[in-house]
Amino acid sequence: ILPGEKQEVTFTYDSSQHELGEVRESVRIYCNDPRRKAFSLRVNGYITEKPAPTVSISPVGISFNLTTDSESETIGKFALANSGEEGIKITSIKTSADYLIPLVSEFELNSEEKENLQVILLKDKIPDEIQEGEIKEYLYLTVTIPIVIKR
């Protein structure tokens, strides 16, 4: 930097080694100025927790109609969306009944991504007692949350 000129400097602070809350650090900058070989800058800040993942599923439920023979009545469709800032992993997709089969068993959703999920109804596997009336079954999703262990 020539005398009288300015230079913009960008600092990146890795807060992963600090507790949540207020933090004070200093940055020492060295230069070849014979009058002042180095100077320090104080940096104050506040470390907050990462925002929680934001996952949504639409629709919030589906219905199968056993009285029709239409193939569209045997496929349930969901859309999962991640509107959070971080990517997430769905590591397990299961149902509460062996006659409901999800077509994928796991996937990742980056920030602002959407993934379609289909569940197939196997009509020939439905127990006879369910042929009349209504029963509720469930879709189970396992979402991973990172755990960091430090020494």
PDB file of C-alpha atoms in Angstrom:
ATOM      1  CA  ILE A   1       0.000   0.000   0.000  1.00  0.00           C
ATOM      2  CA  LEU A   2       1.524   3.295  -1.026  1.00  0.00           C
ATOM      3  CA  PRO A   3       1.563   6.258   1.378  1.00  0.00           C
ATOM      4  CA  GLY A   4      -1.836   7.929   1.487  1.00  0.00           C
ATOM      5  CA  GLU A   5      -3.639   4.938  -0.033  1.00  0.00           C
ATOM      6  CA  LYS A   6      -6.182   2.691   1.660  1.00  0.00           C
ATOM      7  CA  GLN A   7      -6.700  -1.029   1.529  1.00  0.00           C
ATOM      8  CA  GLU A   8      -9.795  -2.928   2.581  1.00  0.00           C
ATOM      9  CA  VAL A   9      -9.171  -6.055   4.653  1.00  0.00           C
ATOM     10  CA  THR A  10     -11.747  -8.756   5.367  1.00  0.00           C
ATOM     11  CA  PHE A  11     -11.494 -10.946   8.469  1.00  0.00           C
ATOM     12  CA  THR A  12     -13.317 -14.229   8.871  1.00  0.00           C
ATOM     13  CA  TYR A  13     -13.856 -15.431  12.423  1.00  0.00           C
ATOM     14  CA  ASP A  14     -14.331 -19.135  13.160  1.00  0.00           C
ATOM     15  CA  SER A  15     -16.696 -19.206  16.137  1.00  0.00           C
ATOM     16  CA  SER A  16     -16.932 -23.006  16.296  1.00  0.00           C
ATOM     17  CA  GLN A  17     -14.395 -23.186  19.161  1.00  0.00           C
ATOM     18  CA  HIS A  18     -16.273 -20.732  21.400  1.00  0.00           C
ATOM     19  CA  GLU A  19     -19.268 -20.896  23.675  1.00  0.00           C
ATOM     20  CA  LEU A  20     -22.443 -19.008  22.791  1.00  0.00           C
ATOM     21  CA  GLY A  21     -22.549 -15.412  23.958  1.00  0.00           C
ATOM     22  CA  GLU A  22     -20.322 -12.363  23.944  1.00  0.00           C
ATOM     23  CA  VAL A  23     -16.784 -12.676  22.579  1.00  0.00           C
ATOM     24  CA  ARG A  24     -13.838 -10.264  22.467  1.00  0.00           C
ATOM     25  CA  GLU A  25     -10.757 -10.918  20.377  1.00  0.00           C
ATOM     26  CA  SER A  26      -7.935  -8.877  18.913  1.00  0.00           C
ATOM     27  CA  VAL A  27      -6.296  -8.948  15.505  1.00  0.00           C
ATOM     28  CA  ARG A  28      -2.665  -7.898  15.113  1.00  0.00           C
ATOM     29  CA  ILE A  29      -1.642  -6.494  11.728  1.00  0.00           C
ATOM     30  CA  TYR A  30       2.048  -6.253  10.857  1.00  0.00           C
ATOM     31  CA  CYS A  31       3.430  -3.878   8.246  1.00  0.00           C
ATOM     32  CA  ASN A  32       6.700  -2.372   7.004  1.00  0.00           C
ATOM     33  CA  ASP A  33       5.979   1.151   8.309  1.00  0.00           C
ATOM     34  CA  PRO A  34       9.161   2.113  10.237  1.00  0.00           C
ATOM     35  CA  ARG A  35       7.150   4.310  12.639  1.00  0.00           C
ATOM     36  CA  ARG A  36       4.625   1.613  13.538  1.00  0.00           C
ATOM     37  CA  LYS A  37       5.545  -1.991  12.743  1.00  0.00           C
ATOM     38  CA  ALA A  38       2.224  -3.428  13.980  1.00  0.00           C
ATOM     39  CA  PHE A  39      -1.123  -2.381  15.347  1.00  0.00           C
ATOM     40  CA  SER A  40      -4.014  -4.215  17.000  1.00  0.00           C
ATOM     41  CA  LEU A  41      -7.736  -4.083  16.346  1.00  0.00           C
ATOM     42  CA  ARG A  42     -10.280  -5.164  18.974  1.00  0.00           C
ATOM     43  CA  VAL A  43     -13.172  -7.201  17.659  1.00  0.00           C
ATOM     44  CA  ASN A  44     -16.336  -7.545  19.754  1.00  0.00           C
ATOM     45  CA  GLY A  45     -19.255  -9.744  18.836  1.00  0.00           C
ATOM     46  CA  TYR A  46     -21.970 -12.076  19.999  1.00  0.00           C
ATOM     47  CA  ILE A  47     -22.069 -15.745  19.006  1.00  0.00           C
ATOM     48  CA  THR A  48     -25.576 -17.090  18.545  1.00  0.00           C
ATOM     49  CA  GLU A  49     -26.857 -20.588  18.001  1.00  0.00           C
ATOM     50  CA  LYS A  50     -27.321 -21.803  14.449  1.00  0.00           C
ATOM     51  CA  PRO A  51     -30.925 -21.612  13.308  1.00  0.00           C
ATOM     52  CA  ALA A  52     -32.763 -24.920  13.571  1.00  0.00           C
ATOM     53  CA  PRO A  53     -33.462 -26.847  10.375  1.00  0.00           C
ATOM     54  CA  THR A  54     -36.818 -25.962   8.856  1.00  0.00           C
ATOM     55  CA  VAL A  55     -38.437 -28.907   7.117  1.00  0.00           C
ATOM     56  CA  SER A  56     -41.996 -28.918   5.851  1.00  0.00           C
ATOM     57  CA  ILE A  57     -44.106 -31.659   4.318  1.00  0.00           C
ATOM     58  CA  SER A  58     -47.060 -31.134   2.038  1.00  0.00           C
ATOM     59  CA  PRO A  59     -49.734 -32.363   2.134  1.00  0.00           C
ATOM     60  CA  VAL A  60     -49.754 -33.206   5.837  1.00  0.00           C
ATOM     61  CA  GLY A  61     -51.595 -36.461   5.103  1.00  0.00           C
ATOM     62  CA  ILE A  62     -52.968 -38.561   2.270  1.00  0.00           C
ATOM     63  CA  SER A  63     -55.965 -40.854   1.804  1.00  0.00           C
ATOM     64  CA  PHE A  64     -56.189 -44.022  -0.244  1.00  0.00           C
ATOM     65  CA  ASN A  65     -59.526 -45.166  -1.644  1.00  0.00           C
ATOM     66  CA  LEU A  66     -59.776 -48.962  -1.714  1.00  0.00           C
ATOM     67  CA  THR A  67     -63.047 -48.961  -3.672  1.00  0.00           C
ATOM     68  CA  THR A  68     -61.459 -47.849  -6.948  1.00  0.00           C
ATOM     69  CA  ASP A  69     -59.109 -49.771  -9.213  1.00  0.00           C
ATOM     70  CA  SER A  70     -57.308 -46.657 -10.424  1.00  0.00           C
ATOM     71  CA  GLU A  71     -53.509 -46.844 -10.263  1.00  0.00           C
ATOM     72  CA  SER A  72     -53.395 -43.208  -9.136  1.00  0.00           C
ATOM     73  CA  GLU A  73     -55.295 -44.280  -6.007  1.00  0.00           C
ATOM     74  CA  THR A  74     -52.379 -46.522  -4.978  1.00  0.00           C
ATOM     75  CA  ILE A  75     -49.656 -43.858  -5.057  1.00  0.00           C
ATOM     76  CA  GLY A  76     -49.460 -41.218  -2.340  1.00  0.00           C
ATOM     77  CA  LYS A  77     -47.326 -38.166  -3.074  1.00  0.00           C
ATOM     78  CA  PHE A  78     -45.646 -35.842  -0.599  1.00  0.00           C
ATOM     79  CA  ALA A  79     -43.270 -32.911  -1.079  1.00  0.00           C
ATOM     80  CA  LEU A  80     -40.592 -32.257   1.535  1.00  0.00           C
ATOM     81  CA  ALA A  81     -38.980 -28.816   1.554  1.00  0.00           C
ATOM     82  CA  ASN A  82     -36.001 -27.414   3.452  1.00  0.00           C
ATOM     83  CA  SER A  83     -36.417 -23.684   4.005  1.00  0.00           C
ATOM     84  CA  GLY A  84     -33.591 -23.553   6.561  1.00  0.00           C
ATOM     85  CA  GLU A  85     -30.095 -22.181   6.027  1.00  0.00           C
ATOM     86  CA  GLU A  86     -28.297 -25.538   6.306  1.00  0.00           C
ATOM     87  CA  GLY A  87     -28.662 -28.798   4.434  1.00  0.00           C
ATOM     88  CA  ILE A  88     -30.298 -31.734   6.194  1.00  0.00           C
ATOM     89  CA  LYS A  89     -30.239 -35.499   5.807  1.00  0.00           C
ATOM     90  CA  ILE A  90     -33.257 -37.771   5.980  1.00  0.00           C
ATOM     91  CA  THR A  91     -31.595 -41.082   6.876  1.00  0.00           C
ATOM     92  CA  SER A  92     -34.640 -43.305   7.175  1.00  0.00           C
ATOM     93  CA  ILE A  93     -38.115 -43.316   5.634  1.00  0.00           C
ATOM     94  CA  LYS A  94     -40.500 -45.990   6.892  1.00  0.00           C
ATOM     95  CA  THR A  95     -44.210 -46.585   7.342  1.00  0.00           C
ATOM     96  CA  SER A  96     -46.203 -48.163  10.144  1.00  0.00           C
ATOM     97  CA  ALA A  97     -47.578 -50.886   7.826  1.00  0.00           C
ATOM     98  CA  ASP A  98     -45.886 -53.382   5.512  1.00  0.00           C
ATOM     99  CA  TYR A  99     -48.468 -52.666   2.790  1.00  0.00           C
ATOM    100  CA  LEU A 100     -47.296 -49.023   2.489  1.00  0.00           C
ATOM    101  CA  ILE A 101     -43.922 -48.788   0.743  1.00  0.00           C
ATOM    102  CA  PRO A 102     -41.921 -45.536   0.381  1.00  0.00           C
ATOM    103  CA  LEU A 103     -40.034 -45.453  -2.941  1.00  0.00           C
ATOM    104  CA  VAL A 104     -36.887 -43.948  -1.391  1.00  0.00           C
ATOM    105  CA  SER A 105     -35.242 -44.804   1.910  1.00  0.00           C
ATOM    106  CA  GLU A 106     -33.050 -41.717   2.412  1.00  0.00           C
ATOM    107  CA  PHE A 107     -32.017 -38.433   0.790  1.00  0.00           C
ATOM    108  CA  GLU A 108     -30.425 -35.048   1.432  1.00  0.00           C
ATOM    109  CA  LEU A 109     -32.076 -31.657   1.136  1.00  0.00           C
ATOM    110  CA  ASN A 110     -29.892 -28.593   0.679  1.00  0.00           C
ATOM    111  CA  SER A 111     -31.094 -25.173   1.739  1.00  0.00           C
ATOM    112  CA  GLU A 112     -34.181 -24.090  -0.245  1.00  0.00           C
ATOM    113  CA  GLU A 113     -34.501 -27.497  -1.954  1.00  0.00           C
ATOM    114  CA  LYS A 114     -37.614 -29.608  -2.369  1.00  0.00           C
ATOM    115  CA  GLU A 115     -37.855 -33.380  -2.807  1.00  0.00           C
ATOM    116  CA  ASN A 116     -40.848 -35.437  -3.890  1.00  0.00           C
ATOM    117  CA  LEU A 117     -41.615 -38.586  -1.935  1.00  0.00           C
ATOM    118  CA  GLN A 118     -43.990 -41.301  -3.114  1.00  0.00           C
ATOM    119  CA  VAL A 119     -45.617 -44.023  -1.021  1.00  0.00           C
ATOM    120  CA  ILE A 120     -47.131 -47.064  -2.756  1.00  0.00           C
ATOM    121  CA  LEU A 121     -50.181 -48.889  -1.367  1.00  0.00           C
ATOM    122  CA  LEU A 122     -49.985 -52.655  -1.960  1.00  0.00           C
ATOM    123  CA  LYS A 123     -53.704 -53.505  -2.037  1.00  0.00           C
ATOM    124  CA  ASP A 124     -53.139 -57.263  -2.071  1.00  0.00           C
ATOM    125  CA  LYS A 125     -51.191 -57.050   1.234  1.00  0.00           C
ATOM    126  CA  ILE A 126     -53.936 -55.231   3.165  1.00  0.00           C
ATOM    127  CA  PRO A 127     -55.417 -57.416   5.961  1.00  0.00           C
ATOM    128  CA  ASP A 128     -59.082 -58.354   5.455  1.00  0.00           C
ATOM    129  CA  GLU A 129     -60.253 -56.531   8.589  1.00  0.00           C
ATOM    130  CA  ILE A 130     -59.163 -53.229   7.020  1.00  0.00           C
ATOM    131  CA  GLN A 131     -61.262 -53.756   3.893  1.00  0.00           C
ATOM    132  CA  GLU A 132     -64.224 -52.155   5.727  1.00  0.00           C
ATOM    133  CA  GLY A 133     -64.080 -48.774   7.450  1.00  0.00           C
ATOM    134  CA  GLU A 134     -60.957 -46.720   7.936  1.00  0.00           C
ATOM    135  CA  ILE A 135     -57.533 -47.131   9.514  1.00  0.00           C
ATOM    136  CA  LYS A 136     -54.698 -44.665  10.043  1.00  0.00           C
ATOM    137  CA  GLU A 137     -51.102 -45.552   9.292  1.00  0.00           C
ATOM    138  CA  TYR A 138     -48.049 -43.333   9.555  1.00  0.00           C
ATOM    139  CA  LEU A 139     -44.958 -42.235   7.658  1.00  0.00           C
ATOM    140  CA  TYR A 140     -41.798 -42.008   9.789  1.00  0.00           C
ATOM    141  CA  LEU A 141     -38.893 -39.768   8.781  1.00  0.00           C
ATOM    142  CA  THR A 142     -35.571 -39.753  10.643  1.00  0.00           C
ATOM    143  CA  VAL A 143     -33.802 -36.405  10.322  1.00  0.00           C
ATOM    144  CA  THR A 144     -30.157 -36.208  11.394  1.00  0.00           C
ATOM    145  CA  ILE A 145     -28.850 -33.405  13.565  1.00  0.00           C
ATOM    146  CA  PRO A 146     -25.057 -33.022  13.855  1.00  0.00           C
ATOM    147  CA  ILE A 147     -23.372 -33.619  17.208  1.00  0.00           C
ATOM    148  CA  VAL A 148     -19.834 -32.227  17.482  1.00  0.00           C
ATOM    149  CA  ILE A 149     -17.413 -33.772  19.977  1.00  0.00           C
ATOM    150  CA  LYS A 150     -14.233 -31.811  20.736  1.00  0.00           C
ATOM    151  CA  ARG A 151     -11.041 -32.515  22.663  1.00  0.00           C
TER     152      ARG A 151
END
